[in-house]
PDB file of C-alpha atoms in Angstrom:
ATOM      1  CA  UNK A  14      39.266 -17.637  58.695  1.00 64.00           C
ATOM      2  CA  UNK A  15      40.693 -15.367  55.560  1.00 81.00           C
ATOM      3  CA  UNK A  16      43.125 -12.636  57.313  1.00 93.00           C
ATOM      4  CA  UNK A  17      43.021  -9.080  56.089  1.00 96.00           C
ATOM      5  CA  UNK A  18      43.515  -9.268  52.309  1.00 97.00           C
ATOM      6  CA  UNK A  19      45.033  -6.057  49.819  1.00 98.00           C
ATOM      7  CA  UNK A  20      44.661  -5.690  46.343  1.00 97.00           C
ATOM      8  CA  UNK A  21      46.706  -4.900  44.093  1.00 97.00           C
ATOM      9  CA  UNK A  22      49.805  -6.779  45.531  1.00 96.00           C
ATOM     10  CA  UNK A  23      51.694  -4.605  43.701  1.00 97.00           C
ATOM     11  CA  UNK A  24      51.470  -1.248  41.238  1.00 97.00           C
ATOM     12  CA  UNK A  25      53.442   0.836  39.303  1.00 97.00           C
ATOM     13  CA  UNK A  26      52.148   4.057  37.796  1.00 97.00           C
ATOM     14  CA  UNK A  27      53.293   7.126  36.097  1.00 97.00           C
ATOM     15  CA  UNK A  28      53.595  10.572  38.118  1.00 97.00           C
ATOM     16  CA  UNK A  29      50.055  12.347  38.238  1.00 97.00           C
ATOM     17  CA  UNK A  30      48.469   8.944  37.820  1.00 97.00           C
ATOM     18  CA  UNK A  31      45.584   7.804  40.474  1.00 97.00           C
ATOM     19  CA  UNK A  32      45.491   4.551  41.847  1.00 98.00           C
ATOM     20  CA  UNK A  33      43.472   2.952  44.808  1.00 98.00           C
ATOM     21  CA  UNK A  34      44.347   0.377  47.241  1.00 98.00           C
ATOM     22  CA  UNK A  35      41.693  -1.645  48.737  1.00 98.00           C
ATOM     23  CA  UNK A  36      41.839  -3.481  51.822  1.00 98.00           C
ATOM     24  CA  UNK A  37      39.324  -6.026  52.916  1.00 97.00           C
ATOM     25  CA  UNK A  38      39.597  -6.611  56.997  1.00 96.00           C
ATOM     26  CA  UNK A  39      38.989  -9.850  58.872  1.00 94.00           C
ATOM     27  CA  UNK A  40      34.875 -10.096  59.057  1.00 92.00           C
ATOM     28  CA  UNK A  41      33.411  -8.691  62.129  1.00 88.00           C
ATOM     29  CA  UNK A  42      36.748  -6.444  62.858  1.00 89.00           C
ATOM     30  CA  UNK A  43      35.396  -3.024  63.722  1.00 88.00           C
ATOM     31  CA  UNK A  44      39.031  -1.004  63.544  1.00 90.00           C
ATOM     32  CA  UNK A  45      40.591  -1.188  60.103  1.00 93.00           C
ATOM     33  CA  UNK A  46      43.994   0.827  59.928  1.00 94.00           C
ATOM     34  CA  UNK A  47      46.110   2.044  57.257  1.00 97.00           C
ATOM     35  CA  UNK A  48      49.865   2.484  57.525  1.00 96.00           C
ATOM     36  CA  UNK A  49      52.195   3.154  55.093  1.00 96.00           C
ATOM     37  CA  UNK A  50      56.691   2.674  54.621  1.00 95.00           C
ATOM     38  CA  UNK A  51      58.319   4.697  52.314  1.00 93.00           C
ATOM     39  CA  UNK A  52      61.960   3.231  51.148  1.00 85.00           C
ATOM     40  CA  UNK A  53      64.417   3.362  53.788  1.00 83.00           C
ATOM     41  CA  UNK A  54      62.239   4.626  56.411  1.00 90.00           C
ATOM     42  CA  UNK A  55      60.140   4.005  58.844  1.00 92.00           C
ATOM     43  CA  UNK A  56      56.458   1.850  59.191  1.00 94.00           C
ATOM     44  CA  UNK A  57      54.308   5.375  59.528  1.00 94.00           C
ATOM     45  CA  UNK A  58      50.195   5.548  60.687  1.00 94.00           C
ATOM     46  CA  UNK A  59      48.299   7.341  58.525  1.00 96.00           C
ATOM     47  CA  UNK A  60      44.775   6.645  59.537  1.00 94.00           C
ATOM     48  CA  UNK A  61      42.106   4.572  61.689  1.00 92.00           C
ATOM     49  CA  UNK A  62      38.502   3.810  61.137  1.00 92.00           C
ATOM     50  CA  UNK A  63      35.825   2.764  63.468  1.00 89.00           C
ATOM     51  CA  UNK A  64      33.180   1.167  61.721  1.00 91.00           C
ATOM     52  CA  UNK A  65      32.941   3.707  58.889  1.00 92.00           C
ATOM     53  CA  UNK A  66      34.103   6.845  61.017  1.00 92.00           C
ATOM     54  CA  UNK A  67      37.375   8.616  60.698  1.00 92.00           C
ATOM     55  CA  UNK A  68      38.466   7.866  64.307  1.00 89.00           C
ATOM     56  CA  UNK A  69      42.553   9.610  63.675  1.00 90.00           C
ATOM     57  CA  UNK A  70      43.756  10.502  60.156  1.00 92.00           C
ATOM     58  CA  UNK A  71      46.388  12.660  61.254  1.00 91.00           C
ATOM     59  CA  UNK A  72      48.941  10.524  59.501  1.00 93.00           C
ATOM     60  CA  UNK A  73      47.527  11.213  56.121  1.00 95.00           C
ATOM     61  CA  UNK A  74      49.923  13.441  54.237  1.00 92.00           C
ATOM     62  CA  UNK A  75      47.931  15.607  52.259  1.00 92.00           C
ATOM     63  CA  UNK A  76      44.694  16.100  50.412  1.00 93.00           C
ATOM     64  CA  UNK A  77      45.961  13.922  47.677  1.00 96.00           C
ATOM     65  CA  UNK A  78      44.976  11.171  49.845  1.00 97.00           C
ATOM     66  CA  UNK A  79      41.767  10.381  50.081  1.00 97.00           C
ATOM     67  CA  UNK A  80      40.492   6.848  52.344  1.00 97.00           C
ATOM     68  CA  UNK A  81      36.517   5.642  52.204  1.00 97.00           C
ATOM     69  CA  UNK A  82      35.195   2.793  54.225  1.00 96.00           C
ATOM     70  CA  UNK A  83      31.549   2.748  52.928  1.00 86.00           C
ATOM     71  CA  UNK A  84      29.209   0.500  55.070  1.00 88.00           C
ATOM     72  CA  UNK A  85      31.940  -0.403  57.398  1.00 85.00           C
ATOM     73  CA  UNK A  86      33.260  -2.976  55.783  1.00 92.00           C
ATOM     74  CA  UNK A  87      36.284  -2.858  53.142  1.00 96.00           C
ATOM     75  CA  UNK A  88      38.568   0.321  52.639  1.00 98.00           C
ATOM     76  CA  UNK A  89      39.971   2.059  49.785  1.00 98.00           C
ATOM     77  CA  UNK A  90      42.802   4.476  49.775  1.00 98.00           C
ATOM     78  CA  UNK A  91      43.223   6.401  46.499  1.00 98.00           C
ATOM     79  CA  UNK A  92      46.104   8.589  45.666  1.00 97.00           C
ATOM     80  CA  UNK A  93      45.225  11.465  42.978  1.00 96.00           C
ATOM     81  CA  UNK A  94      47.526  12.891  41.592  1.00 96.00           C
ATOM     82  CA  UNK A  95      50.397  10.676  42.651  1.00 96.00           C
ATOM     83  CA  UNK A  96      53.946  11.798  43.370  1.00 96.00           C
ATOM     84  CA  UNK A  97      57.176  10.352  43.144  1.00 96.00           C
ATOM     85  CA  UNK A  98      57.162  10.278  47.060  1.00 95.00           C
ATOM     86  CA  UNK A  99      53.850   8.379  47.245  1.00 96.00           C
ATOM     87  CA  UNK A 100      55.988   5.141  46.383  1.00 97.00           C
ATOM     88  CA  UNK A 101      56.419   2.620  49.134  1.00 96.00           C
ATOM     89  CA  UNK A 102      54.261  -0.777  50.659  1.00 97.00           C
ATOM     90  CA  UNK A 103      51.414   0.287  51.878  1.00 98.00           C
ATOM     91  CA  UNK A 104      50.160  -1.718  55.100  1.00 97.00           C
ATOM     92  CA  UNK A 105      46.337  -2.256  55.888  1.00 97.00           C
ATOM     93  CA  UNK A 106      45.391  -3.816  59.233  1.00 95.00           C
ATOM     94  CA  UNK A 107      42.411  -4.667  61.439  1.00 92.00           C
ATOM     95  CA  UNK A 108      41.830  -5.006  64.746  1.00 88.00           C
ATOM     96  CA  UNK A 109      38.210  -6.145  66.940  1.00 82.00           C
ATOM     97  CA  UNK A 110      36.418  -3.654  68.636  1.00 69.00           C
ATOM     98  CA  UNK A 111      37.250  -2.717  72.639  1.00 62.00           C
ATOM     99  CA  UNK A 112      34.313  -4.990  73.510  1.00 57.00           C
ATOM    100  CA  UNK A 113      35.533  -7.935  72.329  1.00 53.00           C
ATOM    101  CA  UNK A 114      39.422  -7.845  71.972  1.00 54.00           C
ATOM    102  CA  UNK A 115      41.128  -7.589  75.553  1.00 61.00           C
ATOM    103  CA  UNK A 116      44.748  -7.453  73.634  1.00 68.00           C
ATOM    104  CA  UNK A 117      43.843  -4.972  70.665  1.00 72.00           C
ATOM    105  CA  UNK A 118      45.678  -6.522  68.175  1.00 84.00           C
ATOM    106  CA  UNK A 119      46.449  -5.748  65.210  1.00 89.00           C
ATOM    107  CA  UNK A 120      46.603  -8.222  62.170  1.00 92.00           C
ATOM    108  CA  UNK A 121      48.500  -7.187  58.877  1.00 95.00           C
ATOM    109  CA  UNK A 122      47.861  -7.640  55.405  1.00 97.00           C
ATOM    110  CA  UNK A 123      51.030  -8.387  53.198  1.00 96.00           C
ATOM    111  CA  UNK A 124      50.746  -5.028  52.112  1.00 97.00           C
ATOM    112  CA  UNK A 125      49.984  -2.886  48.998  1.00 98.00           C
ATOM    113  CA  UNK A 126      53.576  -1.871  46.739  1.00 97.00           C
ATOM    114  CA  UNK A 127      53.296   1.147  44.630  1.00 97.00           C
ATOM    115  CA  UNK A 128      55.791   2.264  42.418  1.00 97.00           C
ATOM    116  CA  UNK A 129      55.370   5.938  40.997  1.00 97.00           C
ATOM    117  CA  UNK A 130      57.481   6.181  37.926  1.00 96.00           C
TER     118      UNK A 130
ATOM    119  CA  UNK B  20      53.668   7.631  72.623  1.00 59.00           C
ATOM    120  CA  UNK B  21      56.700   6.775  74.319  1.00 61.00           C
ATOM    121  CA  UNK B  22      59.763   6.181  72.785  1.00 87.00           C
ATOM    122  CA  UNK B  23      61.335   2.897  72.315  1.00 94.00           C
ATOM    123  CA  UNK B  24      65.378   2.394  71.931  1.00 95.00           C
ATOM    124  CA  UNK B  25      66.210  -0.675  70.397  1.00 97.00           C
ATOM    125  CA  UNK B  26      69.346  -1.958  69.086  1.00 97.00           C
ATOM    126  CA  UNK B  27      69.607  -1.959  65.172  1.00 96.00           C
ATOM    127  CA  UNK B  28      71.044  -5.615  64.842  1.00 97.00           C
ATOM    128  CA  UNK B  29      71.880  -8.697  66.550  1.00 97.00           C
ATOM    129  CA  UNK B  30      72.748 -12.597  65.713  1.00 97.00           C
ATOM    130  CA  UNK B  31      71.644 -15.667  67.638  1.00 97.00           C
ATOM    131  CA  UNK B  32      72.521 -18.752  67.016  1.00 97.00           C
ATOM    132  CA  UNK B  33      69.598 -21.246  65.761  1.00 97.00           C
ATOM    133  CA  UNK B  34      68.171 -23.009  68.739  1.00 97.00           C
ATOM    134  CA  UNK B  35      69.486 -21.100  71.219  1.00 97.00           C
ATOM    135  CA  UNK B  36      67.435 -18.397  73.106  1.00 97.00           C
ATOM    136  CA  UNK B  37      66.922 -14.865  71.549  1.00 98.00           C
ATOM    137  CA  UNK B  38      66.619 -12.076  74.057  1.00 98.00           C
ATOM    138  CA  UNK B  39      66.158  -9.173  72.679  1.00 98.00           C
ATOM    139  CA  UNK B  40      66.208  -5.430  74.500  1.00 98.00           C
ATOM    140  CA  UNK B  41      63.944  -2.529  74.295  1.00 97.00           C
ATOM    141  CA  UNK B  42      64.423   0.663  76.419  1.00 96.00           C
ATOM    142  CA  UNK B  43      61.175   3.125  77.706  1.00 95.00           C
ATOM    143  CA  UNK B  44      62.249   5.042  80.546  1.00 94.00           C
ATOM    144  CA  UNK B  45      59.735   7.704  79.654  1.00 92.00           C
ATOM    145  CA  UNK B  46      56.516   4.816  79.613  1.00 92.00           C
ATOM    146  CA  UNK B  47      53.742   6.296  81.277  1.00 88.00           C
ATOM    147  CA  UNK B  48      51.365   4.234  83.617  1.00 87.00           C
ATOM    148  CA  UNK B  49      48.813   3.331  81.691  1.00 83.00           C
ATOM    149  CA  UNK B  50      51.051   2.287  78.186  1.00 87.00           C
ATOM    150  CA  UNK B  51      51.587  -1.046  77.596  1.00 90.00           C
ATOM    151  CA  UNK B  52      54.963  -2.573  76.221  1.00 93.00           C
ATOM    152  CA  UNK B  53      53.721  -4.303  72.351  1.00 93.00           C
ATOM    153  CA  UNK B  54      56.116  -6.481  70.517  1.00 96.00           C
ATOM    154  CA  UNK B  55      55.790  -7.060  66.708  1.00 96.00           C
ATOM    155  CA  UNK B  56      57.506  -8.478  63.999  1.00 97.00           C
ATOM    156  CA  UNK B  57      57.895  -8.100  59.889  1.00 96.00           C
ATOM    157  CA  UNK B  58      59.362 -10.654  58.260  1.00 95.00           C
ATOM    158  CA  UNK B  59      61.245  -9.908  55.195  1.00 88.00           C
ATOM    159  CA  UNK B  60      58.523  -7.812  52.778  1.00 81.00           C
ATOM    160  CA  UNK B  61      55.542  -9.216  54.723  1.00 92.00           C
ATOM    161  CA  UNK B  62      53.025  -7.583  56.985  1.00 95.00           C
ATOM    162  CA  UNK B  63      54.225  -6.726  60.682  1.00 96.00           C
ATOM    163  CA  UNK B  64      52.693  -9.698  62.763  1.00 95.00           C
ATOM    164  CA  UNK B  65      51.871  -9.733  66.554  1.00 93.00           C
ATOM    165  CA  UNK B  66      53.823 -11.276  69.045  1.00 95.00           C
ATOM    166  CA  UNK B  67      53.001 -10.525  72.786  1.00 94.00           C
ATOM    167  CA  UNK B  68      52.069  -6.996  74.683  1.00 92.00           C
ATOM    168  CA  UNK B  69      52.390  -6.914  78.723  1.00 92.00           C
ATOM    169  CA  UNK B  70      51.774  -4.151  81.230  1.00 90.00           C
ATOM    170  CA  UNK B  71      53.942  -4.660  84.266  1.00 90.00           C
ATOM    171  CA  UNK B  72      53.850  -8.564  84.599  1.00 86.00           C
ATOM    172  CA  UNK B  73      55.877 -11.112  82.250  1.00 93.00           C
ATOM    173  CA  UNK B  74      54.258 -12.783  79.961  1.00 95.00           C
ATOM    174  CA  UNK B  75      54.460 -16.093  77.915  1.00 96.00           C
ATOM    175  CA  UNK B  76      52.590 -17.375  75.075  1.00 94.00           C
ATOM    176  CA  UNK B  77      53.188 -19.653  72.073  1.00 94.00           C
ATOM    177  CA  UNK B  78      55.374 -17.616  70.664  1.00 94.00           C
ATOM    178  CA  UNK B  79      57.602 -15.845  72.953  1.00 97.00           C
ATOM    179  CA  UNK B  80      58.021 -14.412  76.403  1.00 98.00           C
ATOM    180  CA  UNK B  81      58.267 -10.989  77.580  1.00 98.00           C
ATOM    181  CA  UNK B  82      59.822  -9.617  80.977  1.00 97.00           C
ATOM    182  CA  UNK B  83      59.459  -6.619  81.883  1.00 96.00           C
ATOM    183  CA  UNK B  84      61.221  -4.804  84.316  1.00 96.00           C
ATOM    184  CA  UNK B  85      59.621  -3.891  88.157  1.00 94.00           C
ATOM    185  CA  UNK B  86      60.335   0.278  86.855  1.00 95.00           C
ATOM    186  CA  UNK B  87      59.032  -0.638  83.529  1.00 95.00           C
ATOM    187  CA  UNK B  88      61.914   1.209  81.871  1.00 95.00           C
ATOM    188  CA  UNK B  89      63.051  -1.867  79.722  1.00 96.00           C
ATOM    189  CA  UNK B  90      61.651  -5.325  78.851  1.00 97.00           C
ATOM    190  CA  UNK B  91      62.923  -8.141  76.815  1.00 98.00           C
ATOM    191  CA  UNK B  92      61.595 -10.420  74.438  1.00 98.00           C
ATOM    192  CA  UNK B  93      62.908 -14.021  74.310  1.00 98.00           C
ATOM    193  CA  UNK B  94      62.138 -16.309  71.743  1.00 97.00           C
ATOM    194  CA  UNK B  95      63.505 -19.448  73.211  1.00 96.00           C
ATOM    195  CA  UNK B  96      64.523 -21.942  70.595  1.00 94.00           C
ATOM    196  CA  UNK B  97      65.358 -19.867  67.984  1.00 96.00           C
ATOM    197  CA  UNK B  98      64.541 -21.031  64.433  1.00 97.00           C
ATOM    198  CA  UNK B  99      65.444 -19.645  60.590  1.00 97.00           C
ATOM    199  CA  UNK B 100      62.241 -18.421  60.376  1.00 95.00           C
ATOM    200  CA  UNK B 101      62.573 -16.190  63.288  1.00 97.00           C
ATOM    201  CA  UNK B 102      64.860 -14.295  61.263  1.00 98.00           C
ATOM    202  CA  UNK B 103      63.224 -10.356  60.745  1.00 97.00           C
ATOM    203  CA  UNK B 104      63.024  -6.896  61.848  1.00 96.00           C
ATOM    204  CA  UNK B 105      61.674  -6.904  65.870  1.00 98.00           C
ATOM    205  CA  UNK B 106      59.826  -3.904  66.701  1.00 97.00           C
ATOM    206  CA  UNK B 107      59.157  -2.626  70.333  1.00 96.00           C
ATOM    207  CA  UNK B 108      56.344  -0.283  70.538  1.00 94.00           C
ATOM    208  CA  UNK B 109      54.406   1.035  73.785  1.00 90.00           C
ATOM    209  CA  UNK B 110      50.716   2.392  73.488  1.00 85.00           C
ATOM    210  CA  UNK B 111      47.859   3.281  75.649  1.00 77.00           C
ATOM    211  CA  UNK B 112      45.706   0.716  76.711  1.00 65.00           C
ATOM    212  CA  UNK B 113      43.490  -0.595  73.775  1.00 62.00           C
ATOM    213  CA  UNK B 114      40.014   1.329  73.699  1.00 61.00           C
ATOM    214  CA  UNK B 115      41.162   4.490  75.179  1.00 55.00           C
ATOM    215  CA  UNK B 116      41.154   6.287  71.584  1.00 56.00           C
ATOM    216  CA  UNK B 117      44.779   5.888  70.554  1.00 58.00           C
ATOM    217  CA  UNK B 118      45.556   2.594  69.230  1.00 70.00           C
ATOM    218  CA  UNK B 119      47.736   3.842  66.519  1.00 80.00           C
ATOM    219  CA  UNK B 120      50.959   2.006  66.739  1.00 87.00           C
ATOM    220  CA  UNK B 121      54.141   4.002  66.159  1.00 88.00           C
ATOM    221  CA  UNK B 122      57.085   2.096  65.023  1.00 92.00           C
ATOM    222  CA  UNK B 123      60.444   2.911  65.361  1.00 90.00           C
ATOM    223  CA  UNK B 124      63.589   1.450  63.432  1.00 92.00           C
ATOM    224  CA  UNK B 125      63.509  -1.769  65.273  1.00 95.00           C
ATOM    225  CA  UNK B 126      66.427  -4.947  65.780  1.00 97.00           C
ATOM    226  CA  UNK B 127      66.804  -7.047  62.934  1.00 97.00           C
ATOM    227  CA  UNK B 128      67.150 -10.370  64.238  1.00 98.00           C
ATOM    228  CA  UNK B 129      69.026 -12.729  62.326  1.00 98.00           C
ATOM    229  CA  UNK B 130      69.471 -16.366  63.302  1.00 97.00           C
ATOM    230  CA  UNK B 131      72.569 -17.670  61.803  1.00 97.00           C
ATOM    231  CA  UNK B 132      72.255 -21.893  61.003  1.00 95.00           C
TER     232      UNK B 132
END
């Protein structure tokens, strides 16, 4: 079974630059999350989806972020414009529904690294 | 969340037991005590989550204190590979609408050969 799977591994843009992350989540995994680490600090939530609802995106730090899950399956997570700030790994994870996980875990893709020049 | 209070570091020797201790004296009574790992640059992986009872699994056991302020993991034969950042984390029981994890600064394990 493929785990949850990121693309691009890695990117490095210029300031005021877009770029989207996509994250595809283990098949049938209802929760997809998207966290993100900034250099030197802390793994930090910014948002969960159920299915293809918004379910907490009060990690999200502004309106330059912007995350779709269309149909409920992958996710995207584009930055526009991007900042200096935005660079770090960026972490997507998935999880089963309530139904059918009794331990809610999460599983982690290797992560997203974007480098804002 | 509760908080979690970990130590920043430790060593263990490879092959010998790694026990490693997490503080939550303000866990409430329905959060449960997560433990996850990131090795080096990868993606933080599962280990084991318990409520009040230890637990054991393939990969590790946790005990957990009868107040529930502390637990420890233990990894019992230690190997190289067991060497990255620990994280404790304590969260509401899954389905009940908050299953954001919130990590703190964690113990970076290092087994020494």
């Amino acid at each position: 079974e493929a785990g949850v799977t990121q693309f691009p591994s890695h990117s490095v843009i210029e300031k005021g630059q877009t770029v989207t992350l996509r994250c595809d989540p283990i098949s049938g995994h209802d929760n997809l999350y998207w966290y993100r680490r900034v250099m030197g600090k802390e793994i930090k939530f910014l948002l969960h989806f159920v299915k293809e609802s918004k379910q907490d995106e009060s990690g999200m730090p502004n309106n330059r972020f912007l995350a779709e899950r269309t149909g409920g399956t992958y996710s995207t997570l584009k930055v526009q414009p991007a900042e200096l700030e935005d660079s770090g790994v960026y972490f997507c994870a998935s999880s089963q529904g309530h139904g059918t996980s009794i331990s809610g875990e999460l599983f982690f893709g290797e992560g997203s690294r974007l480098t804002v020049l | 969340d509760a908080k979690t209070t970990q130590p920043p570091s430790m060593d263990c020797a490879e092959g010998r037991a790694a026990n490693l201790p997490c503080n939550h004296s303000t866990i409430s009574g329905n959060e449960y005590v997560y433990w996850y790992r990131q090795i080096h640059s990868q993606g933080p992986q599962y280990i084991i989550h318990g409520l009040k009872n230890n637990e054991t699994n393939e990969m590790a056991s946790l005990i957990i204190t009868e107040d529930r302020k502390s637990s420890t993991l233990i990894l019992p034969h230690a190997t190289l590979r067991d060497t990255a950042v620990y994280y404790c984390i304590v969260r509401v029981a899954f389905g009940f609408g908050n299953e954001k994890l919130t990590f703190g600064t964690g113990t970076r394990l290092t087994i020494i050969p």
